[in-house]
mmCIF file of C-alpha atoms in Angstrom:
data_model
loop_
_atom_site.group_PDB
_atom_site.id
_atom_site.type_symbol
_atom_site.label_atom_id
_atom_site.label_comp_id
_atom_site.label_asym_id
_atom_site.label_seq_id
_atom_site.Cartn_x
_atom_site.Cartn_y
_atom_site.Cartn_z
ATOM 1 C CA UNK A 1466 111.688 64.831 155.100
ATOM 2 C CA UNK A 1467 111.669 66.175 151.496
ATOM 3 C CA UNK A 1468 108.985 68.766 151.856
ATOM 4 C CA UNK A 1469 110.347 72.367 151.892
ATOM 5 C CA UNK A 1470 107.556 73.866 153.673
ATOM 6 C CA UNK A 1471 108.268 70.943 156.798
ATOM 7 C CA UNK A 1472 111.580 71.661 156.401
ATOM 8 C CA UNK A 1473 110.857 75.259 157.093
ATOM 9 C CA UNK A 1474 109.047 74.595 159.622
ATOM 10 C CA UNK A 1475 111.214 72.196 161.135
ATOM 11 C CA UNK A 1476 114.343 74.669 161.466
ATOM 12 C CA UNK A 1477 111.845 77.095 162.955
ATOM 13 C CA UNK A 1478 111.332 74.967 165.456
ATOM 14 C CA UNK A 1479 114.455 74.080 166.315
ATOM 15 C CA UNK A 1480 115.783 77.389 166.676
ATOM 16 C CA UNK A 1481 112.922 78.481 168.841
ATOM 17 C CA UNK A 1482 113.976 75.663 171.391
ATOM 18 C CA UNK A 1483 117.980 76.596 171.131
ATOM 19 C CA UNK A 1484 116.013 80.011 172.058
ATOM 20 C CA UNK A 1485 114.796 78.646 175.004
ATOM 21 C CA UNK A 1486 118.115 77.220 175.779
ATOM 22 C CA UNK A 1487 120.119 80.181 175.084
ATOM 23 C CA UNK A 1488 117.261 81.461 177.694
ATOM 24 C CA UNK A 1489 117.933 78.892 180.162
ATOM 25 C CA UNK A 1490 121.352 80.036 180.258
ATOM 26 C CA UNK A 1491 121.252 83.634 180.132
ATOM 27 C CA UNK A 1492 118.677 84.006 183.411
ATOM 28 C CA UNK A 1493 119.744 80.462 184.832
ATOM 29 C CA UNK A 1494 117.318 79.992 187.646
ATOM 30 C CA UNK A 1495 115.056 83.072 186.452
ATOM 31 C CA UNK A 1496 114.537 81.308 183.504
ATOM 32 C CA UNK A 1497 110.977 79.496 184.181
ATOM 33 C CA UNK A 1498 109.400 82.776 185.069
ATOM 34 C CA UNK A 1499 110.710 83.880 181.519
ATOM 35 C CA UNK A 1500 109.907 81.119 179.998
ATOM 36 C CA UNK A 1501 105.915 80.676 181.047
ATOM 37 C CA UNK A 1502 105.377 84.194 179.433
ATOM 38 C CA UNK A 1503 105.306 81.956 176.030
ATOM 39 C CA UNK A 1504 107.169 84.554 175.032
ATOM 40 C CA UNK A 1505 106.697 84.345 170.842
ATOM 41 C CA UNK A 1506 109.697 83.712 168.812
ATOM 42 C CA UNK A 1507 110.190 87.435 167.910
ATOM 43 C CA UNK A 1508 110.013 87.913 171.686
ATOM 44 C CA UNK A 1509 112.507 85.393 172.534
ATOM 45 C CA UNK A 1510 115.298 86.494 169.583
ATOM 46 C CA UNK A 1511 115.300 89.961 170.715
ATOM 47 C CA UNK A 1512 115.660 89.139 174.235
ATOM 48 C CA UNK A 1513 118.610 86.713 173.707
ATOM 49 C CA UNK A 1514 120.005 89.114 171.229
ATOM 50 C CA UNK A 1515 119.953 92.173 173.705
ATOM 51 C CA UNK A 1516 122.620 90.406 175.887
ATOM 52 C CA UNK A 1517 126.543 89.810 175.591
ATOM 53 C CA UNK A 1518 128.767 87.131 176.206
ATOM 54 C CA UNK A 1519 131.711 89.685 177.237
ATOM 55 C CA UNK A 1520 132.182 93.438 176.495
ATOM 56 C CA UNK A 1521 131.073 93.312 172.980
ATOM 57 C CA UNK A 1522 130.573 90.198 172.177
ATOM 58 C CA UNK A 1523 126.829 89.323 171.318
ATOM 59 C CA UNK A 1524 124.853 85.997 172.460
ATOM 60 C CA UNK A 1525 124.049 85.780 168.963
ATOM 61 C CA UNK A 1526 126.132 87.479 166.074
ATOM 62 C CA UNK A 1527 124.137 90.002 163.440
ATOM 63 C CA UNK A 1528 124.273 87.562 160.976
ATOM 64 C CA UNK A 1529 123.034 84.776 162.597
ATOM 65 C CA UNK A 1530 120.072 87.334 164.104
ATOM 66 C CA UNK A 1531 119.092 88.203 160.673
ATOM 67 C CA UNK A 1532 119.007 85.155 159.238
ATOM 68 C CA UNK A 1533 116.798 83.907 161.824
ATOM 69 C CA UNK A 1534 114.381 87.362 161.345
ATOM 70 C CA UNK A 1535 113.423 86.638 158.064
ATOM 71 C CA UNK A 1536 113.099 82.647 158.828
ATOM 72 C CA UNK A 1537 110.314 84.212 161.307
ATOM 73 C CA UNK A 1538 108.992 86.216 158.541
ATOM 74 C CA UNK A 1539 109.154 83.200 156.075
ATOM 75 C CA UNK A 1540 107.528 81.230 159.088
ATOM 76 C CA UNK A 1541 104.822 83.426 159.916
ATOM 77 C CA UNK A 1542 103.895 83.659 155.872
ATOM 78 C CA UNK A 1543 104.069 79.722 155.407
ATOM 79 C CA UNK A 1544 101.910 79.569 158.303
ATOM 80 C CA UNK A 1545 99.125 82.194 157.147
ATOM 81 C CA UNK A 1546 98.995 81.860 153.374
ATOM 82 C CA UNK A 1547 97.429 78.431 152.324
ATOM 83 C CA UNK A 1548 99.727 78.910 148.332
ATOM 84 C CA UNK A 1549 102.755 80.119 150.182
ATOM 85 C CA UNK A 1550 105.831 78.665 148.015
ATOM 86 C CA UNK A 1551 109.331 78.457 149.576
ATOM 87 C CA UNK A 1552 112.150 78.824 146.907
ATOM 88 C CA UNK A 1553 115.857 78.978 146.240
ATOM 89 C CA UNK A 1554 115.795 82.756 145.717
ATOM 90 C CA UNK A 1555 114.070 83.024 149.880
ATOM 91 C CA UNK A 1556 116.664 80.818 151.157
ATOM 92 C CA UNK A 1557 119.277 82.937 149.748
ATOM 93 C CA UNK A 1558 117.697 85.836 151.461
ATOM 94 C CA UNK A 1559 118.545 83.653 154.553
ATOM 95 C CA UNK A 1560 122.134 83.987 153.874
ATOM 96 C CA UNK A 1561 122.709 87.720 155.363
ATOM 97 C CA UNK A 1562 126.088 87.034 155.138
ATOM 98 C CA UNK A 1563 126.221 86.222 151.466
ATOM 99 C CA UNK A 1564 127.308 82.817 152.244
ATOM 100 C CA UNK A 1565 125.861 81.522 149.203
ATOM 101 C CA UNK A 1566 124.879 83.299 145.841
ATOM 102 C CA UNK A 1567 121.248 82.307 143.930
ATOM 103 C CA UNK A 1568 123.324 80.609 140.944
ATOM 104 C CA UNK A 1569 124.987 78.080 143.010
ATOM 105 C CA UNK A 1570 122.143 77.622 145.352
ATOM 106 C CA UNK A 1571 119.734 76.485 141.914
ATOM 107 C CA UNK A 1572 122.456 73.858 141.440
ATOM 108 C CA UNK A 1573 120.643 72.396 144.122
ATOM 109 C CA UNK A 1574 117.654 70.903 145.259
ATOM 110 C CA UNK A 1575 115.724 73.271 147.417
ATOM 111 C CA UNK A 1576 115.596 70.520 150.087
ATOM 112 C CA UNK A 1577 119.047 70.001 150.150
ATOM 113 C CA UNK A 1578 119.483 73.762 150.681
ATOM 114 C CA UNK A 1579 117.449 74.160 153.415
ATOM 115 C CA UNK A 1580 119.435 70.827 155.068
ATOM 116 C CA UNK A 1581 122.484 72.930 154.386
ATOM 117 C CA UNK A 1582 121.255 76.366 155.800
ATOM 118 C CA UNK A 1583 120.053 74.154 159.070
ATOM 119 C CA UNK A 1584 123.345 72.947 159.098
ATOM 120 C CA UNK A 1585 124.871 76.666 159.363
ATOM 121 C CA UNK A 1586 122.864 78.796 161.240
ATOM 122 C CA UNK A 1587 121.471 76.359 164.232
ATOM 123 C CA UNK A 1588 125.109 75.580 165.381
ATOM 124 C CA UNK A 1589 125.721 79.400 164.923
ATOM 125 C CA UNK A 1590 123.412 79.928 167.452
ATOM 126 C CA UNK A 1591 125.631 78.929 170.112
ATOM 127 C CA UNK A 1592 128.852 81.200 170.879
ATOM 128 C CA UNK A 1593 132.121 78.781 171.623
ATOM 129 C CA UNK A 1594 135.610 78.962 173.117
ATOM 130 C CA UNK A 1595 138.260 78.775 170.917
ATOM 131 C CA UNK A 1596 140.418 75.871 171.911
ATOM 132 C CA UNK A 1597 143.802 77.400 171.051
ATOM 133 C CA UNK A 1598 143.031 81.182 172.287
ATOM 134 C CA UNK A 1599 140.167 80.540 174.679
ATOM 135 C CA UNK A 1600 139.045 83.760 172.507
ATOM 136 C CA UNK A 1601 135.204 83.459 172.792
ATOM 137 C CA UNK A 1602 133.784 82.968 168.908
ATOM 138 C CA UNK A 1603 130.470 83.696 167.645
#
């Protein structure tokens, strides 16, 4: 897929179902009810983000949950403006973190970056247990 604008869409996508995952876990058997609200993606990332792991410790970290924001926003624009253009300078408004900076992301093609951001944030979606500690990592 070299299109940007499927690409966008694509990570959308597949964040909204690790949503519905992280949903499945949360409520467990409550879950279905949940889910047949169609709850829309908004819906779904403030719910999951409203809940901890532990004391503290956030399903999904701020970064992560900020990043995926303005993906929504991004979404929602792709999806309602026939001209709408993805660049280099969006996806580095992607990187809340300030993983990346603009300069070194227009080394690249803007496909490539948007592989690279998929490859970041959707495995960030999932808090894991640190093998050594069993500290709980986000």
């Amino acid at each position: 897929m070299t299109d940007p604008l499927s690409l966008v869409l694509s990570v959308h996508l597949l964040s909204e179902n690790i949503l519905d995952e992280l949903i499945q876990i949360i409520f467990e058997e409550k879950s279905q009810p949940i889910l047949k609200l169609r709850l829309n993606y908004s819906k779904k990332l403030e719910l999951v983000s409203s809940f901890n792991i532990a004391s503290g410790i956030p399903v999904i970290s701020s970064d992560i949950l900020g990043s995926l924001r303005k993906l929504n926003s991004f979404r929602n624009k792709l999806a309602h403006k026939f001209d709408f253009e993805f660049t280099n300078k969006m996806l580095h408004e992607l990187y809340v973190d300030g993983l990346f900076d603009l300069d070194e992301l227009n080394e690249n093609l803007l496909c490539q970056n948007l592989y690279n951001y998929a490859l970041i944030v959707l495995p960030g979606m999932f808090p894991y247990i640190e093998e050594d500690t069993g500290s709980i990592c986000i």
